[in-house]
Short mmCIF file of C-alpha atoms and ligand atoms in Angstrom, two decimals:
data_model
loop_
_atom_site.label_atom_id
_atom_site.label_comp_id
_atom_site.label_asym_id
_atom_site.label_seq_id
_atom_site.Cartn_x
_atom_site.Cartn_y
_atom_site.Cartn_z
CA MET A 1 0.01 -0.09 0.17
CA SER A 2 1.57 3.13 -0.78
CA VAL A 3 1.03 6.78 -0.31
CA LEU A 4 0.42 8.97 -3.57
CA VAL A 5 1.74 12.35 -3.34
CA THR A 6 1.23 14.88 -6.33
CA GLY A 7 3.75 17.47 -6.61
CA ALA A 8 6.40 15.52 -5.17
CA ALA A 9 8.97 17.32 -6.89
CA GLY A 10 7.63 20.60 -5.72
CA PHE A 11 9.05 22.48 -2.78
CA VAL A 12 6.37 21.17 -0.43
CA GLY A 13 5.77 17.62 -2.16
CA PHE A 14 9.44 17.17 -1.63
CA HIS A 15 9.34 17.79 2.27
CA VAL A 16 6.14 15.69 2.48
CA THR A 17 7.83 12.62 0.73
CA ARG A 18 10.90 12.60 2.16
CA ALA A 19 9.37 12.57 5.69
CA LEU A 20 7.00 9.93 4.56
CA LEU A 21 10.14 7.80 3.34
CA ALA A 22 11.77 8.32 6.97
CA ARG A 23 9.39 6.63 8.68
CA GLY A 24 9.23 3.87 5.93
CA GLU A 25 6.18 4.45 3.78
CA ARG A 26 5.88 3.41 0.23
CA VAL A 27 5.19 6.77 -2.16
CA LEU A 28 3.93 6.99 -5.34
CA GLY A 29 5.03 10.35 -6.40
CA VAL A 30 3.51 11.87 -9.23
CA ASP A 31 4.65 15.62 -10.71
CA ARG A 32 4.79 17.52 -14.29
CA LEU A 33 7.92 18.52 -13.79
CA ASP A 34 7.25 22.29 -14.04
CA ASP A 35 10.71 23.83 -12.84
CA PRO A 36 13.51 21.79 -14.84
CA ALA A 37 16.22 22.69 -13.00
CA LEU A 38 15.11 22.36 -9.02
CA SER A 39 12.27 19.51 -9.89
CA ALA A 40 15.23 17.76 -11.15
CA ALA A 41 17.35 18.18 -8.41
CA ARG A 42 14.80 17.28 -5.70
CA LEU A 43 13.62 14.09 -7.88
CA ALA A 44 16.89 13.18 -8.17
CA ARG A 45 17.30 13.23 -4.49
CA LEU A 46 13.82 11.20 -3.87
CA GLU A 47 14.73 8.53 -5.93
CA LYS A 48 17.85 7.58 -4.22
CA LEU A 49 15.50 6.58 -1.32
CA GLU A 50 13.81 3.35 -0.36
CA GLY A 51 10.26 3.02 -1.06
CA PHE A 52 10.19 5.62 -3.75
CA GLY A 53 8.56 5.95 -7.03
CA PHE A 54 7.41 8.19 -9.27
CA SER A 55 5.63 8.84 -12.52
CA ARG A 56 5.73 12.04 -14.49
CA ALA A 57 1.85 13.23 -15.61
CA ASP A 58 -0.19 16.36 -15.84
CA LEU A 59 -3.25 16.04 -13.41
CA SER A 60 -5.39 18.69 -15.20
CA VAL A 61 -5.21 15.93 -18.49
CA PRO A 62 -8.44 13.34 -17.82
CA GLY A 63 -7.28 10.09 -17.38
CA ALA A 64 -3.63 11.05 -16.99
CA LEU A 65 -3.76 9.98 -13.28
CA GLU A 66 -5.31 6.60 -13.26
CA LYS A 67 -2.77 5.86 -16.00
CA ALA A 68 0.11 7.52 -13.73
CA ALA A 69 -0.91 4.85 -10.81
CA ALA A 70 -2.46 2.30 -12.60
CA GLU A 71 0.45 -0.56 -11.45
CA SER A 72 0.02 0.93 -7.28
CA GLU A 73 -2.25 0.27 -4.69
CA ILE A 74 -2.81 3.47 -3.19
CA GLU A 75 -4.26 3.81 0.06
CA ARG A 76 -4.13 7.79 1.07
CA VAL A 77 -3.26 10.66 -1.24
CA VAL A 78 -1.59 13.74 -0.17
CA HIS A 79 -2.22 16.34 -3.33
CA LEU A 80 0.40 18.97 -3.32
CA ALA A 81 0.59 19.76 -7.24
CA GLY A 82 -0.50 23.21 -8.24
CA ARG A 83 0.17 26.43 -9.00
CA ALA A 84 1.79 28.03 -5.87
CA GLY A 85 2.01 32.32 -4.96
CA LEU A 86 -0.36 35.09 -5.04
CA ARG A 87 2.36 36.62 -7.95
CA GLY A 88 2.76 35.03 -11.59
CA ALA A 89 0.31 32.61 -13.13
CA ASP A 90 -2.33 33.91 -15.31
CA GLY A 91 -6.13 32.94 -14.41
CA PRO A 92 -6.38 30.21 -16.85
CA SER A 93 -3.09 28.03 -15.85
CA LEU A 94 -4.40 28.81 -11.77
CA VAL A 95 -7.72 27.60 -12.96
CA ARG A 96 -6.39 24.32 -14.74
CA ASP A 97 -3.89 23.51 -12.14
CA ASN A 98 -5.83 24.46 -8.89
CA VAL A 99 -9.26 23.69 -10.17
CA LEU A 100 -9.38 21.22 -12.88
CA ALA A 101 -6.64 18.95 -11.39
CA GLN A 102 -8.40 18.98 -8.06
CA ALA A 103 -11.57 17.69 -9.80
CA GLN A 104 -9.50 14.81 -11.66
CA VAL A 105 -7.86 13.81 -7.94
CA LEU A 106 -11.47 13.73 -6.27
CA ALA A 107 -12.93 11.41 -9.04
CA PHE A 108 -9.51 9.09 -8.69
CA CYS A 109 -9.63 9.01 -4.79
CA ARG A 110 -13.41 8.00 -5.02
CA GLU A 111 -12.95 5.63 -7.67
CA ARG A 112 -9.75 3.93 -6.05
CA GLY A 113 -11.56 4.13 -2.36
CA VAL A 114 -8.90 5.63 -0.74
CA THR A 115 -8.66 6.11 2.93
CA HIS A 116 -7.81 9.51 3.29
CA LEU A 117 -7.38 12.50 1.08
CA MET A 118 -5.42 15.66 1.93
CA HIS A 119 -4.56 18.70 -0.59
CA ALA A 120 -3.04 21.98 -0.45
CA SER A 121 -4.86 24.63 0.33
CA SER A 122 -3.63 28.12 1.29
CA SER A 123 -3.95 31.16 3.97
CA ALA A 124 -4.70 32.91 0.49
CA VAL A 125 -8.32 31.91 1.06
CA TYR A 126 -8.52 34.71 3.56
CA GLY A 127 -7.90 37.33 1.59
CA GLY A 128 -7.80 40.93 2.87
CA PRO A 129 -8.80 42.06 6.16
CA GLY A 130 -11.93 42.26 7.62
CA ALA A 131 -15.07 40.24 9.40
CA ALA A 132 -15.67 37.35 6.76
CA PRO A 133 -12.59 36.10 5.62
CA ALA A 134 -12.44 35.55 1.66
CA PRO A 135 -10.29 35.29 -1.17
CA VAL A 136 -9.65 38.68 -2.85
CA SER A 137 -6.66 37.04 -5.00
CA ALA A 138 -7.20 34.59 -8.59
CA TYR A 139 -5.20 32.32 -6.64
CA GLY A 140 -6.69 32.40 -3.51
CA ALA A 141 -9.97 32.02 -5.05
CA THR A 142 -8.94 28.73 -7.01
CA LYS A 143 -7.85 27.52 -3.86
CA ARG A 144 -10.98 28.20 -2.11
CA ARG A 145 -12.89 26.59 -4.98
CA ALA A 146 -11.04 23.39 -4.66
CA GLU A 147 -12.15 23.66 -1.11
CA ILE A 148 -15.53 23.48 -1.95
CA LEU A 149 -15.28 20.32 -4.71
CA ALA A 150 -13.53 18.56 -1.89
CA ARG A 151 -16.27 19.29 0.47
CA ALA A 152 -18.69 18.29 -2.34
CA ALA A 153 -17.14 15.17 -3.20
CA VAL A 154 -17.37 14.02 0.75
CA GLU A 155 -20.74 14.67 0.31
CA ALA A 156 -21.46 12.73 -2.53
CA GLY A 157 -19.63 9.92 -1.00
CA GLY A 158 -16.09 10.22 -1.58
CA PRO A 159 -13.33 9.72 0.77
CA PRO A 160 -12.48 11.43 4.35
CA THR A 161 -10.88 14.65 3.44
CA THR A 162 -9.00 17.41 4.84
CA SER A 163 -7.72 20.62 3.28
CA LEU A 164 -4.68 22.21 4.73
CA ARG A 165 -4.46 25.85 4.49
CA TYR A 166 -0.58 26.09 4.52
CA PHE A 167 0.54 29.52 5.45
CA THR A 168 4.43 31.16 4.29
CA LEU A 169 6.59 28.08 3.92
CA TYR A 170 10.36 28.68 3.83
CA GLY A 171 13.43 26.60 3.91
CA PRO A 172 15.70 24.33 2.14
CA TRP A 173 14.80 23.00 -1.34
CA SER A 174 12.26 26.34 -1.48
CA ARG A 175 11.02 27.95 -4.75
CA PRO A 176 13.05 30.53 -6.02
CA ASP A 177 9.97 32.97 -5.94
CA THR A 178 9.20 32.73 -1.80
CA ALA A 179 10.47 35.54 0.12
CA ALA A 180 13.61 34.10 1.46
CA TRP A 181 15.05 33.21 -1.85
CA LEU A 182 14.55 36.59 -3.22
CA PHE A 183 15.55 38.72 -0.12
CA THR A 184 18.93 36.42 0.08
CA GLU A 185 19.60 37.00 -3.63
CA ALA A 186 18.98 40.71 -3.40
CA ILE A 187 21.03 41.15 -0.29
CA LEU A 188 24.13 39.25 -2.08
CA ALA A 189 23.49 41.45 -4.96
CA GLY A 190 23.24 44.47 -3.51
CA ARG A 191 19.93 45.14 -4.91
CA PRO A 192 16.66 46.51 -2.76
CA VAL A 193 14.89 44.31 -0.95
CA ARG A 194 11.40 45.12 -1.83
CA LEU A 195 8.98 44.61 1.24
CA HIS A 196 5.52 44.37 0.83
CA GLY A 197 3.16 45.87 3.28
CA HIS A 198 5.44 48.88 3.53
CA GLY A 199 7.40 46.79 6.02
CA ARG A 200 4.72 46.56 8.50
CA MET A 201 3.60 42.93 7.45
CA ARG A 202 3.60 40.27 9.84
CA ARG A 203 3.67 36.59 8.91
CA SER A 204 3.24 33.47 10.24
CA PHE A 205 6.45 32.07 8.51
CA THR A 206 6.53 28.55 8.57
CA PHE A 207 9.25 25.80 8.06
CA ALA A 208 9.04 23.75 5.67
CA ALA A 209 10.10 20.60 7.57
CA ASP A 210 7.61 21.58 10.48
CA ALA A 211 4.93 22.02 7.70
CA ALA A 212 5.79 18.54 6.60
CA ALA A 213 5.24 16.84 10.04
CA ALA A 214 2.25 18.62 10.02
CA THR A 215 0.99 17.03 7.30
CA LEU A 216 1.90 13.76 8.78
CA THR A 217 0.03 14.69 11.77
CA ALA A 218 -3.03 15.44 9.46
CA LEU A 219 -2.93 12.34 7.30
CA ASP A 220 -2.80 9.93 10.37
CA HIS A 221 -5.76 11.38 12.17
CA PRO A 222 -8.87 11.41 9.60
CA PRO A 223 -11.54 13.89 10.27
CA PRO A 224 -14.23 12.53 12.29
CA ASP A 225 -17.56 11.89 11.35
CA ALA A 226 -19.69 15.09 11.76
CA HIS A 227 -23.26 14.95 11.03
CA GLY A 228 -22.68 12.25 8.39
CA ILE A 229 -19.65 13.97 6.54
CA ARG A 230 -16.07 13.44 7.09
CA TYR A 231 -14.31 16.70 6.18
CA ALA A 232 -11.90 19.45 7.74
CA VAL A 233 -10.04 22.21 6.99
CA ALA A 234 -6.58 22.76 8.79
CA ASP A 235 -4.26 25.65 9.43
CA VAL A 236 -0.58 24.77 8.59
CA ARG A 237 1.24 27.54 10.39
CA HIS A 238 3.87 28.79 12.81
CA PRO A 239 1.87 29.33 15.85
CA VAL A 240 3.39 33.22 16.12
CA THR A 241 3.81 35.88 13.62
CA ALA A 242 6.97 37.29 12.69
CA GLY A 243 7.44 41.00 11.27
CA LEU A 244 8.90 41.01 7.84
CA GLU A 245 11.56 43.30 9.10
CA ASP A 246 12.51 40.57 11.36
CA PHE A 247 13.06 38.39 8.54
CA VAL A 248 15.27 40.39 6.66
CA THR A 249 17.43 41.66 9.78
CA ALA A 250 17.90 37.50 10.32
CA LEU A 251 19.00 37.28 6.69
CA GLU A 252 21.57 40.29 7.19
CA MET A 253 23.26 38.83 10.42
CA LEU A 254 23.44 35.43 8.40
CA LEU A 255 24.92 36.97 5.26
CA GLY A 256 26.67 39.60 6.73
CA ARG A 257 25.33 42.02 4.78
CA ARG A 258 23.41 45.15 5.12
CA ALA A 259 20.33 44.88 2.96
CA LEU A 260 18.75 48.16 0.72
CA ARG A 261 14.98 48.11 2.18
CA GLU A 262 12.51 49.75 -0.62
CA ARG A 263 9.26 49.57 1.15
CA VAL A 264 6.13 49.23 -1.10
CA PRO A 265 2.47 48.66 -0.85
CA ALA A 266 0.91 45.13 -0.08
CA VAL A 267 -0.24 42.79 -2.99
CA ARG A 268 -3.81 42.81 -2.91
CA GLY A 269 -4.99 39.69 -1.17
CA GLU A 270 -2.18 39.47 1.39
CA PHE A 271 -3.02 40.17 4.97
CA VAL A 272 -0.86 42.62 7.00
CA THR A 273 -1.01 39.72 9.59
CA ASP A 274 -1.84 36.49 7.90
CA ALA A 275 -3.12 35.00 11.51
CA PRO A 276 -3.97 35.64 14.95
CA GLU A 277 -1.59 34.36 17.34
CA GLU A 278 -4.49 32.71 19.31
CA GLY A 279 -6.86 32.16 16.12
CA GLY A 280 -10.14 33.87 15.87
CA GLN A 281 -13.46 33.40 14.30
CA GLY A 282 -13.26 31.27 11.06
CA TRP A 283 -9.81 30.47 11.50
CA PRO A 284 -9.29 26.81 11.79
CA ARG A 285 -6.66 25.69 14.77
CA PRO A 286 -3.04 25.03 13.53
CA VAL A 287 -2.36 21.28 12.62
CA PRO A 288 0.46 20.99 15.73
CA SER A 289 3.96 19.98 13.78
CA HIS A 290 6.12 19.56 17.39
CA ASP A 291 6.32 20.92 20.25
CA ALA A 292 8.94 23.66 19.28
CA PRO A 293 8.44 25.21 15.92
CA THR A 294 11.45 26.27 14.00
CA GLY A 295 11.84 29.80 14.58
CA ILE A 296 13.36 32.41 11.88
CA GLN A 297 16.73 32.60 13.32
CA ASP A 298 17.20 28.54 13.04
CA GLY A 299 14.69 28.21 10.10
CA LEU A 300 16.68 30.51 7.94
CA ALA A 301 20.07 29.53 9.09
CA ARG A 302 19.41 26.14 7.48
CA PHE A 303 17.84 27.86 4.44
CA VAL A 304 20.99 30.10 4.00
CA ALA A 305 23.48 27.14 4.45
CA TRP A 306 21.20 25.24 1.65
CA TYR A 307 21.13 28.03 -0.44
CA LEU A 308 24.70 28.99 -0.35
CA ASP A 309 26.02 25.30 -0.80
CA SER A 310 23.81 24.18 -3.52
CA GLY A 311 20.21 26.36 -3.69
CA ARG A 312 21.77 28.98 -5.94
CA ALA A 313 23.94 26.49 -8.28
CA ILE A 314 20.68 24.45 -8.65
CA ALA A 315 18.26 26.92 -9.62
CA GLY A 316 21.39 28.56 -11.88
CA GLY A 317 21.50 25.23 -13.85
CA LEU A 318 24.78 24.20 -12.35
CA THR A 319 24.80 20.49 -11.24
CA SER A 320 25.50 20.64 -7.37
CA PRO A 321 26.14 17.89 -4.76
CA ALA A 322 22.49 19.27 -3.14
CA ALA A 323 23.33 18.97 0.10
CA ASP A 324 19.96 19.10 2.74
N1 NAD B 401 4.81 26.63 -0.51
C1 NAD B 401 4.35 27.70 0.14
O1 NAD B 401 4.42 28.87 0.78
C2 NAD B 401 2.83 27.42 0.14
C3 NAD B 401 1.32 28.16 0.78
C4 NAD B 401 0.26 27.72 0.59
C5 NAD B 401 0.05 26.85 -0.16
N2 NAD B 401 0.73 26.09 -0.87
C6 NAD B 401 0.33 25.18 -1.74
O2 NAD B 401 1.15 24.30 -1.42
C7 NAD B 401 1.55 23.44 -2.91
C8 NAD B 401 2.54 23.02 -3.24
O3 NAD B 401 3.07 24.29 -2.70
P1 NAD B 401 4.69 24.31 -3.49
O4 NAD B 401 5.23 25.52 -2.77
O5 NAD B 401 5.50 23.12 -3.39
O6 NAD B 401 5.02 24.31 -5.02
P2 NAD B 401 5.90 23.88 -6.33
O7 NAD B 401 5.86 25.08 -7.28
O8 NAD B 401 7.40 23.96 -5.89
O9 NAD B 401 5.19 22.82 -6.55
C9 NAD B 401 4.36 22.23 -7.00
C10 NAD B 401 4.38 20.79 -7.81
O10 NAD B 401 3.57 20.61 -8.67
C11 NAD B 401 3.22 20.57 -9.79
N3 NAD B 401 2.45 20.56 -10.91
C12 NAD B 401 1.39 22.02 -10.92
N4 NAD B 401 0.64 21.55 -11.63
C13 NAD B 401 0.53 20.28 -11.71
C14 NAD B 401 -0.21 19.42 -12.56
N5 NAD B 401 -1.38 20.31 -13.57
N6 NAD B 401 0.29 18.36 -12.80
C15 NAD B 401 1.22 17.66 -12.31
N7 NAD B 401 2.20 18.63 -11.49
C16 NAD B 401 1.51 19.47 -11.35
C17 NAD B 401 4.69 21.37 -10.06
O11 NAD B 401 5.39 20.72 -11.26
C18 NAD B 401 5.57 21.40 -8.98
O12 NAD B 401 6.49 20.52 -8.59
C19 NAD B 401 0.82 24.08 -4.05
O13 NAD B 401 -0.47 23.23 -3.93
C20 NAD B 401 0.72 25.39 -2.85
O14 NAD B 401 -0.53 26.28 -3.85
C21 NAD B 401 2.19 26.73 -0.72
#
């Protein structure tokens, strides 16, 4: 019996797959391999590990997942493939990869009778500030739509399902469009660091390995029956927010260079503070990762070490030993 991890060659998928393999699970990874350099490097790393199999597929294509998993007995599914981030992707590609692909995964899970499906949602579903959280970005809207489809599939007799709302993740093996990567690159190049929300933003910066641990905890606890429905939403985030300025200061210390700060308005759809510390109305409780979640000092130290050792070389298309 295997766990199917979609998006296994992505940032989150890599960490979740590695954590599953480390505890002896068998994993079938499926991914379209969008980033030629980083996906290939993450995949090469996973393929050295016991219990991992891989199939390349585009989940938005009808029948592609069924074909990719035809030879495997799948017990549980962690669906992490998708278009990540508030910036960049256009509407049609967001819908294809976050909504159409979701529908294909839901159909697959129902067909195969899996015991628990989890899929990656995002803090972007909370959108802007206000009493009733609702997405204001196209990205957040597709993530919310994926949640609604997931719940509807449970209502229609699908397997127990959990929507995991990941907050701002960072760490080794991250995407080049994430804050830690962009800030590190800018500081090293002497370019200004763009601080959205005029630098007043606070974020639940969440170390990717902690998010992976929380994902496994959630996987092991399918939602209980609530009025005949087994569906749950959970936040995956560091319990305490940190300021964007603190994030940059930590990077300055680690890199031994001053950052040039450029304070710009917030991107629409991003909170100035992305999570109330104690939770709040309409906010699910976070899934615990472990007793002492990684703080930005330790987490960024591990990111910077990886970035300098291999991350920037991989992204630049150079081969590298790819350390942790
Ligand atoms: N990284 C974060 O901070 C964060 C925060 C909130 C939510 N999320 C969500 O978590 C999930 C993973 O994010 P990530 O940071 O690992 O992104 P990523 O881009 O590193 O990984 C996503 C992977 O999905 C694959 N993919 C995309 N569309 C596909 C398709 N149609 N078929 C097959 N594979 C496809 C890509 O090739 C890529 O390897 C996404 O759904 C994202 O929206 C991430």
